[in-house]
Short mmCIF file of C-alpha atoms (C1' of nucleotides) in Angstrom, two decimals:
data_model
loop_
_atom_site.label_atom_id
_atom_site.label_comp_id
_atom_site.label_asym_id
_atom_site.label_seq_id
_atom_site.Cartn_x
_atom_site.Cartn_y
_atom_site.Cartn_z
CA UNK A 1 -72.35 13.35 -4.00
CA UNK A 2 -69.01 14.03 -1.82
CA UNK A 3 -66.66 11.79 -0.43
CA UNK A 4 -67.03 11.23 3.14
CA UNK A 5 -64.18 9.90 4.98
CA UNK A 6 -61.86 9.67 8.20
CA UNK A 7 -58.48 10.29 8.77
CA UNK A 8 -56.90 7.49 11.63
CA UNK A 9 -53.39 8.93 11.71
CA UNK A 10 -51.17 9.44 14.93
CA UNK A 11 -49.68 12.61 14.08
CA UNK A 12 -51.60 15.80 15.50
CA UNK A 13 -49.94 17.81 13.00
CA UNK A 14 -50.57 15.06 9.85
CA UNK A 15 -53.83 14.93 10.41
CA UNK A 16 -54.16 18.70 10.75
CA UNK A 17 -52.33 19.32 7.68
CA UNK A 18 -54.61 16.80 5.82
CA UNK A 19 -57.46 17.95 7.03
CA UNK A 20 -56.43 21.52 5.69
CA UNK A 21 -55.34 20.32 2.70
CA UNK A 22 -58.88 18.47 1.94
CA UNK A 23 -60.67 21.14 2.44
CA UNK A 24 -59.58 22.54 -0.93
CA UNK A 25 -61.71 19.71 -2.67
CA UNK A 26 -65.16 19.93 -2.74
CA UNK A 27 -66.36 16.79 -3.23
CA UNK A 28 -64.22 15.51 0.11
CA UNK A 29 -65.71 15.56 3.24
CA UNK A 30 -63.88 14.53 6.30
CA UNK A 31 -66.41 13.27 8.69
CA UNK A 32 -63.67 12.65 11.87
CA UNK A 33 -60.65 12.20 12.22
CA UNK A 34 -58.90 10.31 15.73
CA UNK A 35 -55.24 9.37 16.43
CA UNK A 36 -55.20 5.37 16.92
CA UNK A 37 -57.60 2.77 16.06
CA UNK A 38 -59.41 2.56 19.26
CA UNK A 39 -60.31 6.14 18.98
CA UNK A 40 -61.46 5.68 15.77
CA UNK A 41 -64.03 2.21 16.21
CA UNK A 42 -65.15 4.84 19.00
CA UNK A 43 -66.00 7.34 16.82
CA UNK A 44 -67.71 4.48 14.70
CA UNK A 45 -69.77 3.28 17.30
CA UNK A 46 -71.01 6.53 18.15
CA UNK A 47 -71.96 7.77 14.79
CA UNK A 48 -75.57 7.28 12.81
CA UNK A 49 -75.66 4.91 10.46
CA UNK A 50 -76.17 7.41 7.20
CA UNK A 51 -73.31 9.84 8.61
CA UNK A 52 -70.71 7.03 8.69
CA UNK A 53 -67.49 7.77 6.19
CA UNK A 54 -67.21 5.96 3.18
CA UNK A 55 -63.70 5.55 3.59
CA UNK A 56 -61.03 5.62 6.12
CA UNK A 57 -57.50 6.97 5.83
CA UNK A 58 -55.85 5.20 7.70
CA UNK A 59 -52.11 4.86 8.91
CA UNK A 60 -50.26 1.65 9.21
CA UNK A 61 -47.92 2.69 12.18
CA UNK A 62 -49.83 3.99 15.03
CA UNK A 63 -49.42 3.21 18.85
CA UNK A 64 -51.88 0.69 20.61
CA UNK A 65 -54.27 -0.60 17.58
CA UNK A 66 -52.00 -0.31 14.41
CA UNK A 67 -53.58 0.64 10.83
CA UNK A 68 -53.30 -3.35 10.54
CA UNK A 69 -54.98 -4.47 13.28
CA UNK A 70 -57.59 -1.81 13.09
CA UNK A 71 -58.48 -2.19 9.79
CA UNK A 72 -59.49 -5.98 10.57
CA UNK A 73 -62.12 -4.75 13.35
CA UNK A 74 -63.51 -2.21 10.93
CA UNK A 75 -64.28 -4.26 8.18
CA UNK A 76 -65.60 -7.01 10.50
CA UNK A 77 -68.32 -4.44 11.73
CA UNK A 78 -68.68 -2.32 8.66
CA UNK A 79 -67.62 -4.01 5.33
CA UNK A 80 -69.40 -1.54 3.55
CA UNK A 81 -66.49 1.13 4.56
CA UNK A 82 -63.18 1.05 2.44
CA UNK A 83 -59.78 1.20 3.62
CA UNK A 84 -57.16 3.25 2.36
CA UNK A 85 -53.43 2.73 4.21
CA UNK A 86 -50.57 5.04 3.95
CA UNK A 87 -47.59 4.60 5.17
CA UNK A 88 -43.91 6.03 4.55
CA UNK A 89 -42.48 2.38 4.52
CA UNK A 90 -43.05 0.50 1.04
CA UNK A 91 -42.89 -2.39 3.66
CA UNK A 92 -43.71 -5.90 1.79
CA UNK A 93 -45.11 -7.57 4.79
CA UNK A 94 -47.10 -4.91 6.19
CA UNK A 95 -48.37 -4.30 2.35
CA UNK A 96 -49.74 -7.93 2.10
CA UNK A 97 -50.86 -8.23 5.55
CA UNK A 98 -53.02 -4.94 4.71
CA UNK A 99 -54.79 -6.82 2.00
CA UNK A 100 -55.15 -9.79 4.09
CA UNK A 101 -57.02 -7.30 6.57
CA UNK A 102 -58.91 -6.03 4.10
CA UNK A 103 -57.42 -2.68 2.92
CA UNK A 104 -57.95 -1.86 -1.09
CA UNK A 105 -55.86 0.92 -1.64
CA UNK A 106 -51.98 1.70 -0.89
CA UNK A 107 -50.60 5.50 -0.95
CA UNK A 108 -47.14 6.61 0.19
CA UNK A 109 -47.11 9.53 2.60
CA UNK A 110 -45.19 11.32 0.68
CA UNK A 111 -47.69 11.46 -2.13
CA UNK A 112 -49.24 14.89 -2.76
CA UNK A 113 -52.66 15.74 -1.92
CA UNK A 114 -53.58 15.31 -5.71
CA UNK A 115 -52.88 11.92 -5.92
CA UNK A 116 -54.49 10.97 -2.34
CA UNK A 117 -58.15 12.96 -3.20
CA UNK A 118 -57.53 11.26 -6.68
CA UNK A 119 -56.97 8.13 -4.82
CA UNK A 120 -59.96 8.48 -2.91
CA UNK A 121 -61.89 9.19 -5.87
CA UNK A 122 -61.02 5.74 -7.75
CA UNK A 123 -61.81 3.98 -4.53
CA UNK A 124 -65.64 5.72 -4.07
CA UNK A 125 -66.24 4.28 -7.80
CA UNK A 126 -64.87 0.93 -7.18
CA UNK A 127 -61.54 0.83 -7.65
CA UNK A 128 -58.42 0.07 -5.48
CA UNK A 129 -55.98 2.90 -6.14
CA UNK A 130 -52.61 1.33 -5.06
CA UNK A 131 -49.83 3.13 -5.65
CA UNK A 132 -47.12 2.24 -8.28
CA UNK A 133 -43.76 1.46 -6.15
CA UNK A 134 -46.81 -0.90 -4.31
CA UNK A 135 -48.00 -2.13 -6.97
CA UNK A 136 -44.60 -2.70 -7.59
CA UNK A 137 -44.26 -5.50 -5.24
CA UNK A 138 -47.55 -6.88 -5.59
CA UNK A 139 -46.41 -8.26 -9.38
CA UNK A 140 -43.15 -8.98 -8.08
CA UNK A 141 -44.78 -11.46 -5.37
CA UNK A 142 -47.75 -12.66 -8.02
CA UNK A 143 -45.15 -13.31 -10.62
CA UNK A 144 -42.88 -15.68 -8.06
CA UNK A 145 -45.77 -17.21 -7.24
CA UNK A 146 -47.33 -18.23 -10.97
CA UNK A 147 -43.46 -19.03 -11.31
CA UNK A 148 -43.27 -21.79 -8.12
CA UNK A 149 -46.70 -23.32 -9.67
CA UNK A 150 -45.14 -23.68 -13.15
CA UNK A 151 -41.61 -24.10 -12.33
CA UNK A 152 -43.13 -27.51 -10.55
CA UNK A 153 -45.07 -28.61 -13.43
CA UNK A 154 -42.51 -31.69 -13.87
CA UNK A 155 -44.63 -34.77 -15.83
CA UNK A 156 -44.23 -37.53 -13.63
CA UNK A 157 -46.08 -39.77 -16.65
CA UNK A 158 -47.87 -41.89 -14.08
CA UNK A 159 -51.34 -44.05 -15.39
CA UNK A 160 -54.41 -43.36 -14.37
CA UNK A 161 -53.87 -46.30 -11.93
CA UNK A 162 -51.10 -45.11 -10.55
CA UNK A 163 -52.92 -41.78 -9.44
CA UNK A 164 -56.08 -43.18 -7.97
CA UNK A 165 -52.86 -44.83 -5.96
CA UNK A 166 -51.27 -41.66 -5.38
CA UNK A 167 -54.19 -40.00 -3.90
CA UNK A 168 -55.10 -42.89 -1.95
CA UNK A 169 -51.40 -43.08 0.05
CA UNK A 170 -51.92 -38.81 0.17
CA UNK A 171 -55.17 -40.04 2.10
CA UNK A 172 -53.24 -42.13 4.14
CA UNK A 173 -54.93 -45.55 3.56
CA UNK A 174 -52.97 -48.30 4.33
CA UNK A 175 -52.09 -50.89 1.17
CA UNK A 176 -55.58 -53.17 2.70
CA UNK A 177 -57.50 -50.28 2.67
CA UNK A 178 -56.70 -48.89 -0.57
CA UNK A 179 -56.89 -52.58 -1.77
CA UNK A 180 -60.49 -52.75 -0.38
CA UNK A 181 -61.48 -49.08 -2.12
CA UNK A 182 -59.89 -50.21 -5.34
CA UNK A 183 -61.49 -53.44 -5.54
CA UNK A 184 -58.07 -55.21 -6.36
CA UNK A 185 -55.66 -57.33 -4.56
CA UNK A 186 -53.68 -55.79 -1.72
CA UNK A 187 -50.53 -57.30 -4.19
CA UNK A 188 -51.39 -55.33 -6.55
CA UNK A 189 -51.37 -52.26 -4.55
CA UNK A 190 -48.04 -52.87 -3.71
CA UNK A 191 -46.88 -53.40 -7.09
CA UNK A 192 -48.43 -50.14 -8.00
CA UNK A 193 -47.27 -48.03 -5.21
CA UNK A 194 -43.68 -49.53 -5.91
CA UNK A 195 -44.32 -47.87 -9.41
CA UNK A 196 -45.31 -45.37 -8.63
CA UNK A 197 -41.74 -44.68 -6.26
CA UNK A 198 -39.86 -45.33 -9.38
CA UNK A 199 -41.30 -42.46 -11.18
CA UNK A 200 -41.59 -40.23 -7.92
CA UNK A 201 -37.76 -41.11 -7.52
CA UNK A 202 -38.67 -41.20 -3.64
CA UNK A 203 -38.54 -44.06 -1.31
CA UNK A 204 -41.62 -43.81 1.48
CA UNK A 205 -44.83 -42.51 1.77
CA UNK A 206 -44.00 -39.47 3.34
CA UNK A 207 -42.02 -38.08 0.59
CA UNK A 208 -44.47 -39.15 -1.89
CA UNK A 209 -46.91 -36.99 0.32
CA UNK A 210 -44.66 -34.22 -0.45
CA UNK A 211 -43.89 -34.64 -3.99
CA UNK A 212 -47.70 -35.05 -4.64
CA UNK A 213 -48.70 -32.08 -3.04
CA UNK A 214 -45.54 -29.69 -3.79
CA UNK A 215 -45.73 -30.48 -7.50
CA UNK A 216 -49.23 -30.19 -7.68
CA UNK A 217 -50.18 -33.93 -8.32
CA UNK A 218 -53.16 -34.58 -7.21
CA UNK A 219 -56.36 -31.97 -6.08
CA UNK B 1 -34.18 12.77 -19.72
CA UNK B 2 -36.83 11.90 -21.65
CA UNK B 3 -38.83 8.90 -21.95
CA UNK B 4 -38.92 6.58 -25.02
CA UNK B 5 -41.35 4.69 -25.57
CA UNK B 6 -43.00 2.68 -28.08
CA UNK B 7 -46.43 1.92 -29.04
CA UNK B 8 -47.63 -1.29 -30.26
CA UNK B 9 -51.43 -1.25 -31.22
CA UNK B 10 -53.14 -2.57 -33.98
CA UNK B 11 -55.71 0.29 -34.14
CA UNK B 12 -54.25 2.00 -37.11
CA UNK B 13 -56.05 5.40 -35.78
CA UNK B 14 -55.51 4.52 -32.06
CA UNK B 15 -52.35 4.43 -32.76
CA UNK B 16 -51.83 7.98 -34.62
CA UNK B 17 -54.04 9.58 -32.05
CA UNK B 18 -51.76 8.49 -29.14
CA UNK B 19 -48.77 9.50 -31.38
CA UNK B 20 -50.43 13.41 -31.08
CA UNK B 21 -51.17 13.34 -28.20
CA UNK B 22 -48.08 12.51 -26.95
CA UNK B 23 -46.35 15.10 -28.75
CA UNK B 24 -47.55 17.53 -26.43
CA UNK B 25 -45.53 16.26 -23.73
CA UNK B 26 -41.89 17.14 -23.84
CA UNK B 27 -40.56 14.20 -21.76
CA UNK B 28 -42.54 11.75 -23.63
CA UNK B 29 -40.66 10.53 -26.93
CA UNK B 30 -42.34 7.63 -29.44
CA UNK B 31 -39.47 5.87 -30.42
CA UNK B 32 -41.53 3.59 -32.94
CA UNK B 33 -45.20 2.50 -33.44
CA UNK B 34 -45.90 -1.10 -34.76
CA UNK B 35 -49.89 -2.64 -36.10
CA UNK B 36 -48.60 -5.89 -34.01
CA UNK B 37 -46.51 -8.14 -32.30
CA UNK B 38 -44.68 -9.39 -35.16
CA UNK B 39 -43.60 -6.05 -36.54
CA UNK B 40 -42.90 -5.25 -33.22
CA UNK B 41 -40.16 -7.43 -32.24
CA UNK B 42 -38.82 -6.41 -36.17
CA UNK B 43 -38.54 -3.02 -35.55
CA UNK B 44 -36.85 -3.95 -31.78
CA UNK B 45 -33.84 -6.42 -33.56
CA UNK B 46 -33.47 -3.59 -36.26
CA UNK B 47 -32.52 -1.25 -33.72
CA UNK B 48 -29.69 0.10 -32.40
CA UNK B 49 -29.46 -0.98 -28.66
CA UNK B 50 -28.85 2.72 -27.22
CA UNK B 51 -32.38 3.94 -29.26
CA UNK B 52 -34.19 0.99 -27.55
CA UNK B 53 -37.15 2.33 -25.98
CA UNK B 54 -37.58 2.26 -22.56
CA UNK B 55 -41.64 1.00 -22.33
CA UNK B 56 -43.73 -0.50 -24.48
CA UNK B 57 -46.99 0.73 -24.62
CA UNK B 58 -48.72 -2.83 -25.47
CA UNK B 59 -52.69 -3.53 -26.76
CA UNK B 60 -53.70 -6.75 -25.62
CA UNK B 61 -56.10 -7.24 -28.00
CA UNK B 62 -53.66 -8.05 -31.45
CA UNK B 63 -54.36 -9.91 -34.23
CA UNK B 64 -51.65 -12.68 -35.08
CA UNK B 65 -49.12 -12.13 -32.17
CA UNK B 66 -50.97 -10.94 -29.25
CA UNK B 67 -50.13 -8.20 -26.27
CA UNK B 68 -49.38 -11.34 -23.96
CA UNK B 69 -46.95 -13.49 -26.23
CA UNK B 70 -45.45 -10.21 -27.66
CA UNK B 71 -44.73 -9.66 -24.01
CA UNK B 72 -43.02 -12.86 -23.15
CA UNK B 73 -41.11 -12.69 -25.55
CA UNK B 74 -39.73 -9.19 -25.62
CA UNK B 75 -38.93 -9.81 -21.89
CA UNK B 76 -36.69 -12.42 -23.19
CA UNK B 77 -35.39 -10.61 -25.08
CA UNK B 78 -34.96 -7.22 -23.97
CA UNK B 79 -35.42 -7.83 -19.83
CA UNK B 80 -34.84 -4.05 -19.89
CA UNK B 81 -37.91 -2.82 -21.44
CA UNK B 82 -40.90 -2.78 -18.90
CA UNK B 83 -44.25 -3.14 -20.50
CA UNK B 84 -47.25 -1.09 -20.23
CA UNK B 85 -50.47 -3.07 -21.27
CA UNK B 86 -53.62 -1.44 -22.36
CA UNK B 87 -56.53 -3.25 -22.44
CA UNK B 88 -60.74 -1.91 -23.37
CA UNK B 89 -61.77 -4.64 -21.06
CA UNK B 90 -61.20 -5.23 -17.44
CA UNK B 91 -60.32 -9.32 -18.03
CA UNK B 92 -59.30 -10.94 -14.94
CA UNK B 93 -57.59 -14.10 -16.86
CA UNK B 94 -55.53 -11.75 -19.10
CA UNK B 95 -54.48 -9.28 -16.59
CA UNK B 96 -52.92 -12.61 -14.56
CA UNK B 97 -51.44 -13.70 -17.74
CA UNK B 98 -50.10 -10.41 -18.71
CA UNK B 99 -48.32 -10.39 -15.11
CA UNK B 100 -46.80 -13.99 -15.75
CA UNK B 101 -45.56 -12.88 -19.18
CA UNK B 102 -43.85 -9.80 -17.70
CA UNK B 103 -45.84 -6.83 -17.90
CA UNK B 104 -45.58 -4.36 -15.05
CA UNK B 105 -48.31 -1.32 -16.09
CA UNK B 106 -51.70 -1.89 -16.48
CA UNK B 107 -54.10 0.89 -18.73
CA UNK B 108 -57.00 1.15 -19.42
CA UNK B 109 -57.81 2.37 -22.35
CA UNK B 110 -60.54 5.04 -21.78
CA UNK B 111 -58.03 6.53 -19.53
CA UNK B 112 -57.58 10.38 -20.01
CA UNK B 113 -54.07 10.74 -21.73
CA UNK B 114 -52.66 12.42 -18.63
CA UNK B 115 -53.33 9.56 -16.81
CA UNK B 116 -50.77 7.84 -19.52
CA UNK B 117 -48.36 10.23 -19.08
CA UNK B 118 -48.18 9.62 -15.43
CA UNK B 119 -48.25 5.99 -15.62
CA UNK B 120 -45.43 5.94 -17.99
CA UNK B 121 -43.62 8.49 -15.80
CA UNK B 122 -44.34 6.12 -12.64
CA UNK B 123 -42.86 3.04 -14.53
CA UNK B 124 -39.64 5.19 -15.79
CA UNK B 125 -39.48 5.76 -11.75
CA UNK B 126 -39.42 1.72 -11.00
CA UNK B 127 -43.25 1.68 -10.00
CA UNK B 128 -45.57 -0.66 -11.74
CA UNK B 129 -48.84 1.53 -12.24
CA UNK B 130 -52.00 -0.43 -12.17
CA UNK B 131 -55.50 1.54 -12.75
CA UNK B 132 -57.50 1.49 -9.84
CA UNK B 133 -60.29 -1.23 -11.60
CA UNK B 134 -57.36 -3.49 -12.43
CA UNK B 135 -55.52 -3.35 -8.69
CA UNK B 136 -58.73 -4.40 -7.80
CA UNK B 137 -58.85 -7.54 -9.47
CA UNK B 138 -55.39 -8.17 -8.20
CA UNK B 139 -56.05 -7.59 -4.66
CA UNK B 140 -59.42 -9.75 -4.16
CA UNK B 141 -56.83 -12.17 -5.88
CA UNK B 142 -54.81 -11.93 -3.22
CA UNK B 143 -56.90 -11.69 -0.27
CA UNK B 144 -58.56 -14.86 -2.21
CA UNK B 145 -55.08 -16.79 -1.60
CA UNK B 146 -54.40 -14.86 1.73
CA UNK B 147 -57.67 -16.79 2.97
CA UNK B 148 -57.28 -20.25 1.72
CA UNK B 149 -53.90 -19.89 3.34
CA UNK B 150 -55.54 -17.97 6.70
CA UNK B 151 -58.93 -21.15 6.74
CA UNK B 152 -56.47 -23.49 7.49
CA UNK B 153 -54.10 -21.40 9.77
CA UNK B 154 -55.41 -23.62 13.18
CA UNK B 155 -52.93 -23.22 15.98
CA UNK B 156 -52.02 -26.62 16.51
CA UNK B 157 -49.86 -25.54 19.40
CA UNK B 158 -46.52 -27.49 18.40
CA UNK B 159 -43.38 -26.28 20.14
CA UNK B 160 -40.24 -25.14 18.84
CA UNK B 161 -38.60 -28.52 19.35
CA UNK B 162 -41.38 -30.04 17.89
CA UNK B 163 -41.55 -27.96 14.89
CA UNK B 164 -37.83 -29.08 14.13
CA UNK B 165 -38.68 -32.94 14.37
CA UNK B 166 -42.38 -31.65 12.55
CA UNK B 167 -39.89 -30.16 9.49
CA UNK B 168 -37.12 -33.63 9.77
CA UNK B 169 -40.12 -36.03 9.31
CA UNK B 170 -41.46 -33.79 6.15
CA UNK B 171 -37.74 -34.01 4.73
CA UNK B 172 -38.11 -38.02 5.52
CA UNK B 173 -35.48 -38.71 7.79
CA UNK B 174 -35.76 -41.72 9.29
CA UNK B 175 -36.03 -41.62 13.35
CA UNK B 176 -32.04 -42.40 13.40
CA UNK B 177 -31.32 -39.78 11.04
CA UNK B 178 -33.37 -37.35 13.13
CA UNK B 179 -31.66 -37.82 16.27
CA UNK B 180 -28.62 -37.82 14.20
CA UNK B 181 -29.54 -34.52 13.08
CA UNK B 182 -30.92 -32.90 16.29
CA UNK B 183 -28.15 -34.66 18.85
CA UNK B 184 -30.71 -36.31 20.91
CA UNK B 185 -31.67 -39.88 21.45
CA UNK B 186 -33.67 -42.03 19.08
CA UNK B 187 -35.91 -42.42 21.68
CA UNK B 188 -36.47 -39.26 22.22
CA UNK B 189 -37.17 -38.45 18.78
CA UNK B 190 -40.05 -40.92 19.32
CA UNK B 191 -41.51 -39.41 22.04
CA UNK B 192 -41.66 -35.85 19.95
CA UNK B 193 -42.98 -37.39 17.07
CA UNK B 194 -45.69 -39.17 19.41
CA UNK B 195 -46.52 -36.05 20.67
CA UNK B 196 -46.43 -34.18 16.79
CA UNK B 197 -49.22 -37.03 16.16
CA UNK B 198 -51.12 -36.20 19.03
CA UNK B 199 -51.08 -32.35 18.63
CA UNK B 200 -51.79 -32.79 14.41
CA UNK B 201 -54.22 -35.96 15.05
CA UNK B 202 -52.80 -37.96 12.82
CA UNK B 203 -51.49 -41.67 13.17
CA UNK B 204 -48.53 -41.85 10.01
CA UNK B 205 -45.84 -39.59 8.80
CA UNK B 206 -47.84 -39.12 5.45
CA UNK B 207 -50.62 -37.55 7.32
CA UNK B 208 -48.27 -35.46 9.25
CA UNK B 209 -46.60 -34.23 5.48
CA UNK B 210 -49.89 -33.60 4.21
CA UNK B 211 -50.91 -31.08 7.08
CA UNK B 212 -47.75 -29.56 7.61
CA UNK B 213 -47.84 -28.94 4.32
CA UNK B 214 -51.50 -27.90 3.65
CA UNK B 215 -51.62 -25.63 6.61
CA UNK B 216 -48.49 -24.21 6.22
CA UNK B 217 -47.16 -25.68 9.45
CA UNK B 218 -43.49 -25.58 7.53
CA UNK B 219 -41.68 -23.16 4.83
"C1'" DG C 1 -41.43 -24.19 46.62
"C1'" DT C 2 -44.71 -26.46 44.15
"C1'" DT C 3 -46.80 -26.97 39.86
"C1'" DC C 4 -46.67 -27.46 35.06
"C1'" DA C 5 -45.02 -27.75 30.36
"C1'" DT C 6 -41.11 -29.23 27.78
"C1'" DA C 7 -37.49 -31.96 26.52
"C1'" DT C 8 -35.22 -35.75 27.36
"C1'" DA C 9 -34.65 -41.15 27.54
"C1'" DC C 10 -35.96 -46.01 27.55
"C1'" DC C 11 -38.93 -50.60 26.87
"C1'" DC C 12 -42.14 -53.73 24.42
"C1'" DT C 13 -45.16 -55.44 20.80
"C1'" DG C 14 -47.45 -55.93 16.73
"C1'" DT C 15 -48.26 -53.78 12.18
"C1'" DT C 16 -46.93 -51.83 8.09
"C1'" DC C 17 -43.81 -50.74 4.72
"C1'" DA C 18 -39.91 -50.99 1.16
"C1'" DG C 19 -37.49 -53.49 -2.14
"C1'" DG C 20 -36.23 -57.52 -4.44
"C1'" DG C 21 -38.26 -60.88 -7.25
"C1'" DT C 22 -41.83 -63.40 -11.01
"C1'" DA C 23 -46.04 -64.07 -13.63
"C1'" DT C 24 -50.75 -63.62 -15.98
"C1'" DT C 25 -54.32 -60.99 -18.33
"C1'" DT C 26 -55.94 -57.42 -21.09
"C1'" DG C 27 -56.53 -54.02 -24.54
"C1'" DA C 28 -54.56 -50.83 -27.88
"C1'" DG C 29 -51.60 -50.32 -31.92
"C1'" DC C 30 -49.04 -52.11 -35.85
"C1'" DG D 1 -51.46 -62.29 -34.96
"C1'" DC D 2 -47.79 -59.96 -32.63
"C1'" DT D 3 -46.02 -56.53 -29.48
"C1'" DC D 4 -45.99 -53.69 -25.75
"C1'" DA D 5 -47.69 -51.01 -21.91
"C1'" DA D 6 -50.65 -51.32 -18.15
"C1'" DA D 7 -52.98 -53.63 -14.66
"C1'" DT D 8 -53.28 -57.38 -12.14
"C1'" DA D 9 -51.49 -60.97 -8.55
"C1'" DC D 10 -48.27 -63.34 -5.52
"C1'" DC D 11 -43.78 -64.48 -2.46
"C1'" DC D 12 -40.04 -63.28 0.79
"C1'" DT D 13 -37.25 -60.57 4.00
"C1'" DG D 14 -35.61 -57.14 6.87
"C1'" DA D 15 -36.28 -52.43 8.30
"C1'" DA D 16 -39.09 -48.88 10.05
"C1'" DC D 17 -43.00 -47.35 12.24
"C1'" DA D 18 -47.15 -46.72 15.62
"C1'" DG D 19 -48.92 -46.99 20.07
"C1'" DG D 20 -48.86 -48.35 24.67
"C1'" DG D 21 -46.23 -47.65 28.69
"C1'" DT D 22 -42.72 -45.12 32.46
"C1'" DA D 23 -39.37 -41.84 34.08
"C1'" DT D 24 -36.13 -37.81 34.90
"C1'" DA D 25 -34.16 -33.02 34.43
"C1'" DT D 26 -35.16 -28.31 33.79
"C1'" DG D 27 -36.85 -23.87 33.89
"C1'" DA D 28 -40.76 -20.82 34.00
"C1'" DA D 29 -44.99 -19.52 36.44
"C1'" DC D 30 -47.71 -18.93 40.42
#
DNA sequence: GTTCATATACCCTGTTCAGGGTATTTGAGC
DNA sequence: GCTCAAATACCCTGAACAGGGTATATGAAC
């Protein structure tokens, strides 16, 4: 069973070329092909159900609706359709705000026509071909991020006490209310709070707010 | 200039196998094979530093010192060497771990041995190659995090001046220090942070730390 | 040229907090 | 039975905050 897809690229001569170039591979079957976004949910709107592609090409820079934006409305309407960007930028931002829309694969322009109906082929069985100066950056951004989480894994060493405490000043309950919830004596709250500054080495609320939270204290 | 690599795989006939077929490519060079971790990191200290290889072509699956701690450690070692992982089984919590420990390729291992070759070729470029079933993993991780982070994106309509006394009151400056800090009047500083309560709905400045925090209102 | 949002500034009042103490009870470990 | 950490409870004081006002200057929008 052949690939159908669409090509959403603002270059007459791009999507020409492609076009051409697909035509090569049997099992690819470009079912339209328009030069912006809005020409393509068109195109969408007007097609049966059981003709629509399986997968768009689709640029990132385009006049009017970008690849971005576009992408968004399409899987909104038809999250059954994948979305493959390419761009000529291995831009960071536009890469993650691609995911965010929903794209699952990543080629560079410059790719050749091997590696895009290869692409294509991954993505009909499941996969999310992205390609490797992409992928590239993903890591690099998944690694800082497992880094910031474990970089902050200080032990603050504070009693069981002292964090039923904790996540009652994140709540913001006042020292009555959290001696009312507690079931102790508002004293005591304040005695425990106080410890709970010393090991926090901060001096209000607010920073304990922000300690808590930052360093991954409490849920 | 050729690529060295070498292969670490406890598979004694895996290993042989890949050793063949690799010979068939002339840019592809096998620097040394090792049945695990351990014997791994031997052969890399018994080496002289100009025959180091430039990947590692690392099984996850190891007995003794596995793909993910051989990792770690060889990227403390040798920050140089980028690792290609290989894996029969498309394991979500190992692929994050192998990430964190420093691996930038991920294989899998039915892959056709051309698919190898390029991947190691991609890697020698600076790419990180991830197979399509992997990337996919990573990217629903993603878009995962992308949402939490998007859920609680509400436009709570602060302005810029606002945003500046929002970020001052998450450092915890005091209202002197903040009109210290921004030139303007204690009172004034007041009124914003009346009007920062009003906008967030909150009545403390631990409230206002928690959701500036939690929805990203601040770096 | 009036309207509207924003930023600015000031007043008053009552509540809450932060930091400095001290002291008792309780349960686990030696 | 002693010790020690943890949890409990209380006192005092001054500083900071929260919420309720009002008011003016400014620049953009209509």
């Amino acid at each position: 069973m052949s690939i159908r897809i669409a090509i959403v690229e603002d270059g007459h001569q791009i999507r020409k070329n492609l076009i051409t170039r697909f035509s090569f591979f049997d099992d690819i079957e470009v079912v339209f092909d328009a030069p912006n976004g809005i020409e393509c949910l068109e195109s969408l709107k007007h097609i049966r159900k059981e003709e629509l592609p399986d997968i768009l090409l689709m640029d990132i820079e385009m006049p009017g609706l970008n690849g971005i934006e576009t992408t968004a409305k399409v899987k909104k309407d038809y999250p059954g359709i994948d979305i493959m960007m390419q761009t000529v930028f291995e831009d960071r931002d536009n890469l993650f705000r691609s995911i965010q829309a929903g794209a699952s694969g990543y080629l560079l322009k410059d790719d050749p026509i091997e590696k895009y109906v290869d692409a294509l082929r991954d993505m009909k069985d499941g996969g999310a071909p992205v390609s490797p100066a992409m992928a590239q950056k993903l890591l690099d951004h998944m690694r800082h991020q497992a880094g910031e989480h474990k970089s902050g894994e200080e032990d603050f060493d504070l009693t069981s006490r002292e964090l039923d405490i904790l996540q009652c000043v994140v709540d913001d309950l006042t020292e009555a209310q959290i001696a009312d919830q507690l079931y102790i004596s508002p004293h005591t709250v304040r005695t425990h709070i106080k410890n709970v500054y010393k090991k926090l080495h901060v001096h209000s609320r607010a920073s304990v707010v922000r300690v808590a939270l930052t360093k991954g204290l409490i849920s």
